[in-house]
Coordinates of C-alpha atoms in Angstrom, one line a residue:
M999 CA 179.1 142.8 145.5
Q1000 CA 182.1 144.0 143.7
R1001 CA 183.1 141.4 141.1
R1002 CA 186.3 141.0 139.3
Y1003 CA 186.6 140.4 135.6
L1004 CA 188.0 136.9 134.8
G1005 CA 190.1 135.6 132.1
L1006 CA 188.8 134.0 128.9
T1007 CA 190.5 130.6 128.4
A1008 CA 188.6 128.3 130.7
A1009 CA 185.3 129.9 129.7
V1010 CA 186.0 129.3 126.0
A1011 CA 186.3 125.6 126.6
A1012 CA 182.9 125.8 128.4
L1013 CA 181.4 127.6 125.5
T1014 CA 182.6 125.0 123.0
T1015 CA 181.0 122.3 125.1
A1016 CA 177.8 124.3 125.4
I1017 CA 177.6 124.8 121.6
S1018 CA 178.1 121.2 120.8
V1019 CA 175.4 120.2 123.3
S1020 CA 172.8 122.9 122.3
G1021 CA 172.5 122.4 118.6
C1022 CA 170.4 125.2 117.2
G1023 CA 169.4 126.7 120.5
S1024 CA 166.3 126.9 122.7
V1025 CA 164.3 129.6 121.2
G1026 CA 162.6 129.9 117.9
G1027 CA 159.4 130.8 116.1
A1028 CA 158.2 134.2 115.2
G1029 CA 154.9 136.1 115.4
D1030 CA 153.7 139.1 113.4
V1031 CA 155.0 141.5 116.0
T1032 CA 157.0 144.7 116.5
L1033 CA 159.6 144.7 119.1
R1034 CA 160.3 148.0 120.8
L1035 CA 163.9 148.6 121.9
V1036 CA 165.0 151.7 123.9
A1037 CA 168.8 152.1 123.7
A1038 CA 171.4 154.5 125.0
D1039 CA 173.3 156.9 122.7
Y1040 CA 177.1 156.2 122.6
N1041 CA 177.9 159.1 120.3
L1042 CA 180.2 161.6 122.0
D1043 CA 180.2 164.2 119.3
G1044 CA 176.5 164.6 118.7
G1045 CA 176.5 162.3 115.7
D1046 CA 174.0 159.6 114.7
G1047 CA 176.3 156.6 114.8
T1048 CA 174.3 154.8 117.5
K1049 CA 171.0 155.3 115.6
K1050 CA 172.5 154.2 112.3
Y1051 CA 174.1 151.0 113.9
W1052 CA 170.7 149.9 115.3
Q1053 CA 168.8 150.8 112.2
D1054 CA 171.2 148.8 110.0
L1055 CA 171.2 145.9 112.4
A1056 CA 167.3 145.9 112.6
E1057 CA 167.0 145.9 108.9
K1058 CA 169.4 142.9 108.5
F1059 CA 167.5 141.1 111.2
E1060 CA 164.1 141.8 109.6
E1061 CA 165.3 140.5 106.3
K1062 CA 166.2 137.2 107.9
N1063 CA 163.1 137.0 110.1
P1064 CA 159.9 138.0 108.2
G1065 CA 157.1 138.9 110.5
I1066 CA 159.3 140.5 113.2
K1067 CA 159.9 144.2 113.1
V1068 CA 162.3 146.1 115.4
D1069 CA 161.4 149.7 116.4
V1070 CA 164.4 151.4 117.9
E1071 CA 164.3 154.5 120.1
I1072 CA 167.6 156.2 121.1
Q1073 CA 167.9 158.2 124.2
S1074 CA 170.9 160.1 125.7
W1075 CA 172.6 158.7 128.7
N1076 CA 171.3 161.6 130.7
D1077 CA 167.7 160.5 130.2
V1078 CA 167.6 156.8 129.2
D1079 CA 167.3 155.1 132.6
R1080 CA 164.7 157.6 133.7
K1081 CA 162.7 157.3 130.5
V1082 CA 162.6 153.5 130.7
G1083 CA 161.5 153.9 134.3
E1084 CA 158.7 156.2 133.4
M1085 CA 157.6 153.8 130.6
V1086 CA 157.5 150.8 133.0
K1087 CA 155.6 152.8 135.7
A1088 CA 153.1 153.9 133.1
G1089 CA 152.4 150.2 132.0
K1090 CA 154.1 150.8 128.7
A1091 CA 157.4 148.9 129.1
P1092 CA 159.5 148.4 126.0
D1093 CA 160.2 144.8 124.9
L1094 CA 164.0 145.4 125.3
A1095 CA 166.0 148.1 127.0
Q1096 CA 169.7 148.7 126.8
I1097 CA 170.4 150.9 129.8
G1098 CA 172.5 151.2 133.0
A1099 CA 170.8 149.0 135.5
Y1100 CA 168.5 146.0 135.6
A1101 CA 168.3 144.5 139.1
D1102 CA 165.3 146.6 140.3
Y1103 CA 163.2 145.4 137.4
A1104 CA 164.3 141.8 138.0
S1105 CA 163.3 142.1 141.6
D1106 CA 159.9 143.3 140.6
N1107 CA 159.4 140.2 138.4
K1108 CA 159.2 142.4 135.3
L1109 CA 162.0 140.7 133.3
Y1110 CA 162.5 137.5 131.4
S1111 CA 165.6 135.6 132.6
A1112 CA 168.4 135.3 130.0
A1113 CA 167.7 131.5 129.8
E1114 CA 164.1 132.2 128.9
M1115 CA 165.1 134.2 125.8
L1116 CA 168.6 133.2 124.6
S1117 CA 169.9 130.1 122.9
I1118 CA 172.4 128.2 125.1
P1119 CA 175.4 129.2 122.9
T1120 CA 174.6 132.9 123.2
Q1121 CA 174.1 132.7 127.0
A1122 CA 177.3 130.6 127.5
N1123 CA 179.3 133.2 125.5
F1124 CA 179.2 136.0 128.0
L1125 CA 182.3 136.8 130.0
D1126 CA 181.9 134.8 133.2
S1127 CA 182.1 137.7 135.6
L1128 CA 179.7 139.8 133.6
A1129 CA 177.2 137.0 133.5
E1130 CA 177.6 136.7 137.3
D1131 CA 177.0 140.5 137.6
G1132 CA 173.8 140.0 135.6
K1133 CA 172.3 137.7 138.3
V1134 CA 169.7 138.4 141.0
H1135 CA 169.2 135.5 143.4
R1136 CA 171.5 133.4 141.1
V1137 CA 169.3 133.8 138.0
Q1138 CA 170.7 135.9 135.2
Y1139 CA 168.4 138.7 134.1
G1140 CA 170.9 141.3 133.0
M1141 CA 172.7 140.7 129.7
P1142 CA 175.9 142.7 129.4
F1143 CA 175.9 144.7 126.2
V1144 CA 179.2 146.5 126.0
G1145 CA 182.1 147.0 128.4
S1146 CA 184.8 149.5 129.2
T1147 CA 187.6 150.2 131.7
R1148 CA 189.2 153.5 132.6
Q1149 CA 192.6 155.1 132.1
L1150 CA 194.1 158.5 132.9
F1151 CA 194.2 160.4 129.6
Y1152 CA 196.6 163.3 129.3
N1153 CA 197.4 165.7 126.5
S1154 CA 201.0 165.1 125.7
T1155 CA 201.4 168.4 123.9
L1156 CA 200.2 170.4 126.9
F1157 CA 202.4 168.3 129.2
E1158 CA 205.5 169.1 127.1
K1159 CA 204.7 172.8 127.0
A1160 CA 204.3 172.9 130.7
G1161 CA 207.6 170.9 131.3
I1162 CA 206.0 167.7 132.5
T1163 CA 207.9 164.7 131.3
E1164 CA 205.9 161.8 132.5
A1165 CA 202.4 160.8 133.8
P1166 CA 201.7 161.3 137.5
T1167 CA 201.6 158.2 139.7
T1168 CA 200.5 159.7 143.0
W1169 CA 197.8 162.2 143.9
K1170 CA 200.5 164.7 145.0
E1171 CA 202.1 164.5 141.6
L1172 CA 198.7 164.8 139.8
A1173 CA 198.0 168.0 141.7
A1174 CA 201.5 169.4 141.1
D1175 CA 201.1 168.7 137.4
A1176 CA 197.7 170.3 137.3
K1177 CA 199.2 173.4 138.9
K1178 CA 201.9 173.5 136.2
L1179 CA 199.3 173.2 133.5
K1180 CA 197.3 176.1 135.0
E1181 CA 200.4 178.3 135.2
D1182 CA 201.1 177.6 131.5
G1183 CA 197.6 178.9 130.6
V1184 CA 195.6 175.6 130.4
A1185 CA 192.0 176.5 131.2
T1186 CA 191.1 173.1 132.6
P1187 CA 194.2 171.3 134.0
F1188 CA 192.0 168.4 135.2
A1189 CA 188.5 167.8 134.1
L1190 CA 186.3 166.4 136.9
P1191 CA 182.9 165.5 135.6
L1192 CA 180.7 165.0 138.7
G1193 CA 177.6 166.1 136.8
P1194 CA 174.4 163.9 136.6
E1195 CA 175.4 162.2 133.3
E1196 CA 177.9 159.7 134.7
A1197 CA 179.0 161.0 138.1
Q1198 CA 178.7 157.5 139.5
A1199 CA 181.6 156.4 137.2
E1200 CA 184.0 159.3 138.1
T1201 CA 183.2 158.7 141.7
L1202 CA 184.1 155.0 141.6
N1203 CA 187.3 155.8 139.8
W1204 CA 188.5 157.9 142.8
M1205 CA 187.1 155.5 145.4
L1206 CA 189.0 152.6 143.9
A1207 CA 192.2 154.6 143.6
G1208 CA 191.8 155.5 147.3
G1209 CA 191.6 151.8 148.3
S1210 CA 187.8 151.5 148.8
G1211 CA 184.7 151.4 146.7
Y1212 CA 180.9 151.5 146.8
V1213 CA 180.6 148.2 148.8
D1214 CA 182.8 146.0 150.9
E1215 CA 183.6 142.3 150.3
I1216 CA 180.2 141.2 151.6
G1217 CA 178.2 143.7 149.6
T1218 CA 177.5 146.3 152.3
Y1219 CA 177.5 149.9 151.1
T1220 CA 180.6 151.8 152.2
L1221 CA 180.1 155.1 150.5
N1222 CA 181.4 157.1 153.6
S1223 CA 184.4 154.9 154.4
S1224 CA 187.5 156.8 155.6
D1225 CA 189.3 156.0 152.3
N1226 CA 186.4 157.5 150.3
I1227 CA 186.2 160.6 152.4
D1228 CA 190.0 161.0 152.0
A1229 CA 189.6 160.7 148.2
F1230 CA 187.0 163.5 148.1
E1231 CA 189.0 165.6 150.5
F1232 CA 191.8 165.4 148.0
L1233 CA 189.6 166.4 145.1
K1234 CA 188.1 169.3 147.0
N1235 CA 191.2 170.7 148.7
S1236 CA 193.9 169.9 146.1
L1237 CA 192.1 170.3 142.8
V1238 CA 188.8 172.1 143.0
T1239 CA 189.5 174.8 145.6
P1240 CA 192.8 175.8 143.9
G1241 CA 190.9 176.2 140.6
L1242 CA 192.6 173.3 138.8
T1243 CA 189.3 171.7 137.5
G1244 CA 188.4 174.5 135.1
P1245 CA 185.7 177.1 134.7
V1246 CA 182.6 174.7 135.1
A1247 CA 181.9 173.5 138.6
P1248 CA 182.4 169.6 138.8
G1249 CA 178.8 169.1 139.8
K1250 CA 177.7 170.9 136.6
L1251 CA 180.2 169.2 134.3
N1252 CA 179.0 166.1 132.4
R1253 CA 181.3 163.5 130.9
K1254 CA 180.3 164.3 127.4
A1255 CA 181.3 167.9 127.8
A1256 CA 184.6 167.0 129.5
F1257 CA 185.4 164.6 126.7
E1258 CA 184.6 167.2 124.0
A1259 CA 186.8 169.7 125.7
F1260 CA 189.7 167.2 125.9
A1261 CA 189.2 166.3 122.2
K1262 CA 189.5 170.1 121.4
G1263 CA 192.9 170.3 123.3
Q1264 CA 191.5 172.3 126.1
V1265 CA 192.0 169.8 129.0
G1266 CA 195.2 168.6 130.4
M1267 CA 194.1 165.4 132.1
L1268 CA 190.9 163.3 132.8
N1269 CA 189.7 159.8 133.4
G1270 CA 188.5 158.3 130.1
H1271 CA 187.2 155.2 128.5
P1272 CA 188.3 153.8 125.1
S1273 CA 185.9 155.8 122.9
L1274 CA 187.7 159.0 123.9
M1275 CA 190.7 157.9 121.7
Q1276 CA 188.8 158.1 118.5
Q1277 CA 187.3 161.5 119.4
A1278 CA 190.7 163.0 120.3
E1279 CA 192.3 161.5 117.1
K1280 CA 189.7 163.0 114.9
N1281 CA 190.8 166.5 116.1
G1282 CA 194.5 165.7 115.9
V1283 CA 195.0 165.9 119.7
K1284 CA 198.1 164.0 120.9
Y1285 CA 197.5 162.0 124.0
E1286 CA 198.9 159.2 126.2
M1287 CA 197.2 157.0 128.7
A1288 CA 198.3 155.7 132.2
P1289 CA 196.7 154.1 135.2
L1290 CA 194.9 156.5 137.5
P1291 CA 197.2 157.8 140.2
T1292 CA 196.8 156.6 143.8
P1293 CA 197.7 158.2 147.1
D1294 CA 200.9 156.2 147.4
G1295 CA 201.6 155.4 143.8
K1296 CA 200.7 151.7 144.3
K1297 CA 198.7 150.2 141.5
R1298 CA 195.1 149.5 142.4
P1299 CA 192.2 148.0 140.3
S1300 CA 190.6 150.3 137.8
M1301 CA 186.9 150.6 137.2
G1302 CA 185.2 148.2 134.8
V1303 CA 181.8 148.9 133.5
A1304 CA 179.2 147.0 131.5
D1305 CA 176.0 148.5 130.2
W1306 CA 173.0 146.2 130.3
M1307 CA 170.4 144.7 128.0
M1308 CA 167.1 143.3 129.4
G1309 CA 163.9 141.9 128.2
F1310 CA 160.5 142.9 129.7
K1311 CA 157.7 140.4 130.1
Q1312 CA 154.8 142.9 129.6
N1313 CA 154.2 142.3 125.9
G1314 CA 154.9 138.6 125.9
H1315 CA 157.3 138.6 123.0
R1316 CA 159.8 136.2 124.6
K1317 CA 160.6 134.0 121.5
E1318 CA 160.9 137.0 119.1
M1319 CA 163.1 138.8 121.6
G1320 CA 165.3 135.7 121.9
K1321 CA 165.7 135.5 118.2
F1322 CA 166.7 139.2 117.9
L1323 CA 169.1 139.0 120.9
D1324 CA 170.8 135.9 119.4
F1325 CA 171.4 138.1 116.3
V1326 CA 172.6 141.1 118.4
Y1327 CA 175.2 139.0 120.2
S1328 CA 176.7 137.3 117.1
D1329 CA 180.5 138.0 116.9
A1330 CA 180.2 140.2 113.9
N1331 CA 177.6 142.5 115.5
V1332 CA 179.3 142.6 118.9
I1333 CA 182.7 143.5 117.4
A1334 CA 181.1 146.1 115.0
F1335 CA 179.5 148.0 117.9
A1336 CA 182.6 147.8 120.1
D1337 CA 184.8 148.9 117.1
R1338 CA 182.6 151.8 116.1
F1339 CA 182.7 153.3 119.6
D1340 CA 186.1 152.0 120.7
L1341 CA 184.6 150.0 123.5
L1342 CA 185.1 146.4 124.7
P1343 CA 183.1 143.3 123.7
V1344 CA 181.3 141.4 126.4
T1345 CA 181.4 137.9 124.8
L1346 CA 184.2 135.4 125.0
T1347 CA 184.7 134.7 121.3
A1348 CA 184.5 138.4 120.3
S1349 CA 186.9 139.3 123.0
Q1350 CA 189.4 136.8 121.8
K1351 CA 189.1 138.0 118.2
M1352 CA 189.6 141.6 119.2
A1353 CA 192.6 140.8 121.4
S1354 CA 194.4 138.9 118.6
D1355 CA 193.6 141.5 115.9
S1356 CA 196.3 144.1 115.3
K1357 CA 193.6 146.5 114.1
H1358 CA 192.5 146.8 117.7
Q1359 CA 195.9 147.3 119.3
K1360 CA 194.8 150.7 120.7
V1361 CA 192.3 149.1 123.1
R1362 CA 194.7 146.4 124.4
K1363 CA 195.5 148.5 127.5
F1364 CA 191.8 148.5 128.4
L1365 CA 191.4 144.8 127.6
Q1366 CA 194.4 144.1 129.8
A1367 CA 192.8 146.0 132.6
L1368 CA 189.7 143.8 132.6
P1369 CA 191.0 140.9 134.8
S1370 CA 191.5 143.1 137.9
S1371 CA 188.9 145.8 137.3
V1372 CA 185.9 146.3 139.6
S1373 CA 182.4 147.1 138.6
Y1374 CA 179.3 148.8 140.1
P1375 CA 177.2 146.7 142.5
V1376 CA 174.7 146.1 139.8
S1377 CA 173.3 142.9 141.2
K1378 CA 171.9 144.8 144.2
T1379 CA 168.3 145.8 143.5
S1380 CA 168.9 149.1 145.3
W1381 CA 171.7 150.1 142.9
A1382 CA 169.6 151.9 140.3
K1383 CA 168.2 154.3 143.0
V1384 CA 171.5 154.6 144.8
S1385 CA 173.3 155.4 141.5
E1386 CA 170.7 158.1 140.7
S1387 CA 171.3 159.7 144.2
I1388 CA 175.0 159.7 143.6
K1389 CA 174.5 161.4 140.2
Q1390 CA 172.4 164.1 141.7
Q1391 CA 174.3 164.8 144.9
I1392 CA 178.0 163.8 144.7
G1393 CA 179.1 167.0 142.9
T1394 CA 178.1 168.9 146.1
A1395 CA 180.8 167.1 148.1
V1396 CA 183.5 169.4 146.6
E1397 CA 181.5 172.6 146.8
P1398 CA 182.9 175.3 149.3
S1399 CA 179.8 175.2 151.5
N1400 CA 179.9 171.4 152.0
T1401 CA 182.2 168.8 153.4
P1402 CA 182.9 165.4 151.7
A1403 CA 182.2 163.6 155.0
G1404 CA 178.8 165.3 155.3
V1405 CA 177.7 164.5 151.7
L1406 CA 179.1 161.0 151.7
G1407 CA 177.4 160.4 155.0
V1408 CA 174.0 161.4 153.6
L1409 CA 174.5 159.2 150.5
S1410 CA 175.6 156.3 152.7
R1411 CA 172.5 156.5 154.9
E1412 CA 170.3 156.7 151.9
A1413 CA 172.0 153.8 150.3
A1414 CA 171.6 151.7 153.5
A1415 CA 167.9 152.6 153.7
L1416 CA 167.3 151.7 150.0
D1417 CA 169.2 148.5 150.4
S1418 CA 167.1 147.5 153.5
A1419 CA 163.9 148.3 151.7
T1420 CA 164.7 146.1 148.7
Q1421 CA 165.8 143.0 150.7

């Protein structure tokens, strides 16, 4: 089901109690083992920051825990979920995977629960709603790793040149502003990345803005709701067909390429997460942020996303994995990763520290959006396959030869069938 992010205050009190009760935690001991971790690449510019973070962290952990080695493999977001799936299918599951979905593995009894690995203070420190999103049949298997929300980014220099004085608040205004940008020579007035890298995120942005989402209040897939069809009719008829989404077809445009183009000053507007700020600032691109416009200008929840850590049972390294994860989720390491990539922490204490630190003022808009944001239906065991179908097919909904209703109808029927098969 869709879940809302909750505030921090009450949960901090619960955390304090948990720490006082737990003492040193519930996991310990180490064997002469090597833990294999497959993790996603968060670099937007082709650098090696993700690899360096994990290598440094692994070295520090190994110094404190003789006998446990950590072997890290970094994969792009285009490939990481598929690669892990192939490993698991081949009987060569990694010990730990930091990817986009966990529930199907939990349903197949391939994962340790969070309680089987983590110390009580570590498990109690996750943001409440994210911990809930990590549960299948009321047991937490998915451990949130990092979070983000979305804002509309717009190039303030290009806006000024085109005579646009403020951010659009309605879809009609957004289309009108995109037209002005095109008339002023902007190659990509609005970047619409519906390519396979992260199409499920861009899709949810528009569905939420339109008043719907992937599922209803009881968790039933609603991909072809009238609101969702209207959202994609707007994208096709008001942005794509008039040529306002640039030279690359939305179904071929990936998020990374869209972000790179924005950071080079070539894009007027797009939906972005916190890490785009750093990328744009490196190139001296001036930008502003605003909530994603809606059909009527009324504010609606934005998308909130958590990426997931999970521990596989296959190699039996439960205690060693727990020791490593307790280290991964220490405040210093959580904040270091979030700070490096301009993302949001997923633990209570790290979130509080970031919110109160003037150094992180730029991400406060995203932190403020957390309480009302809506995430993917990640606790549904069908979500991984549904998400993959969306990544591969949703871009065709705005192509000239297709209709949004037709494509969303196909996706909705596939989702319902997958959901039924995994009950």
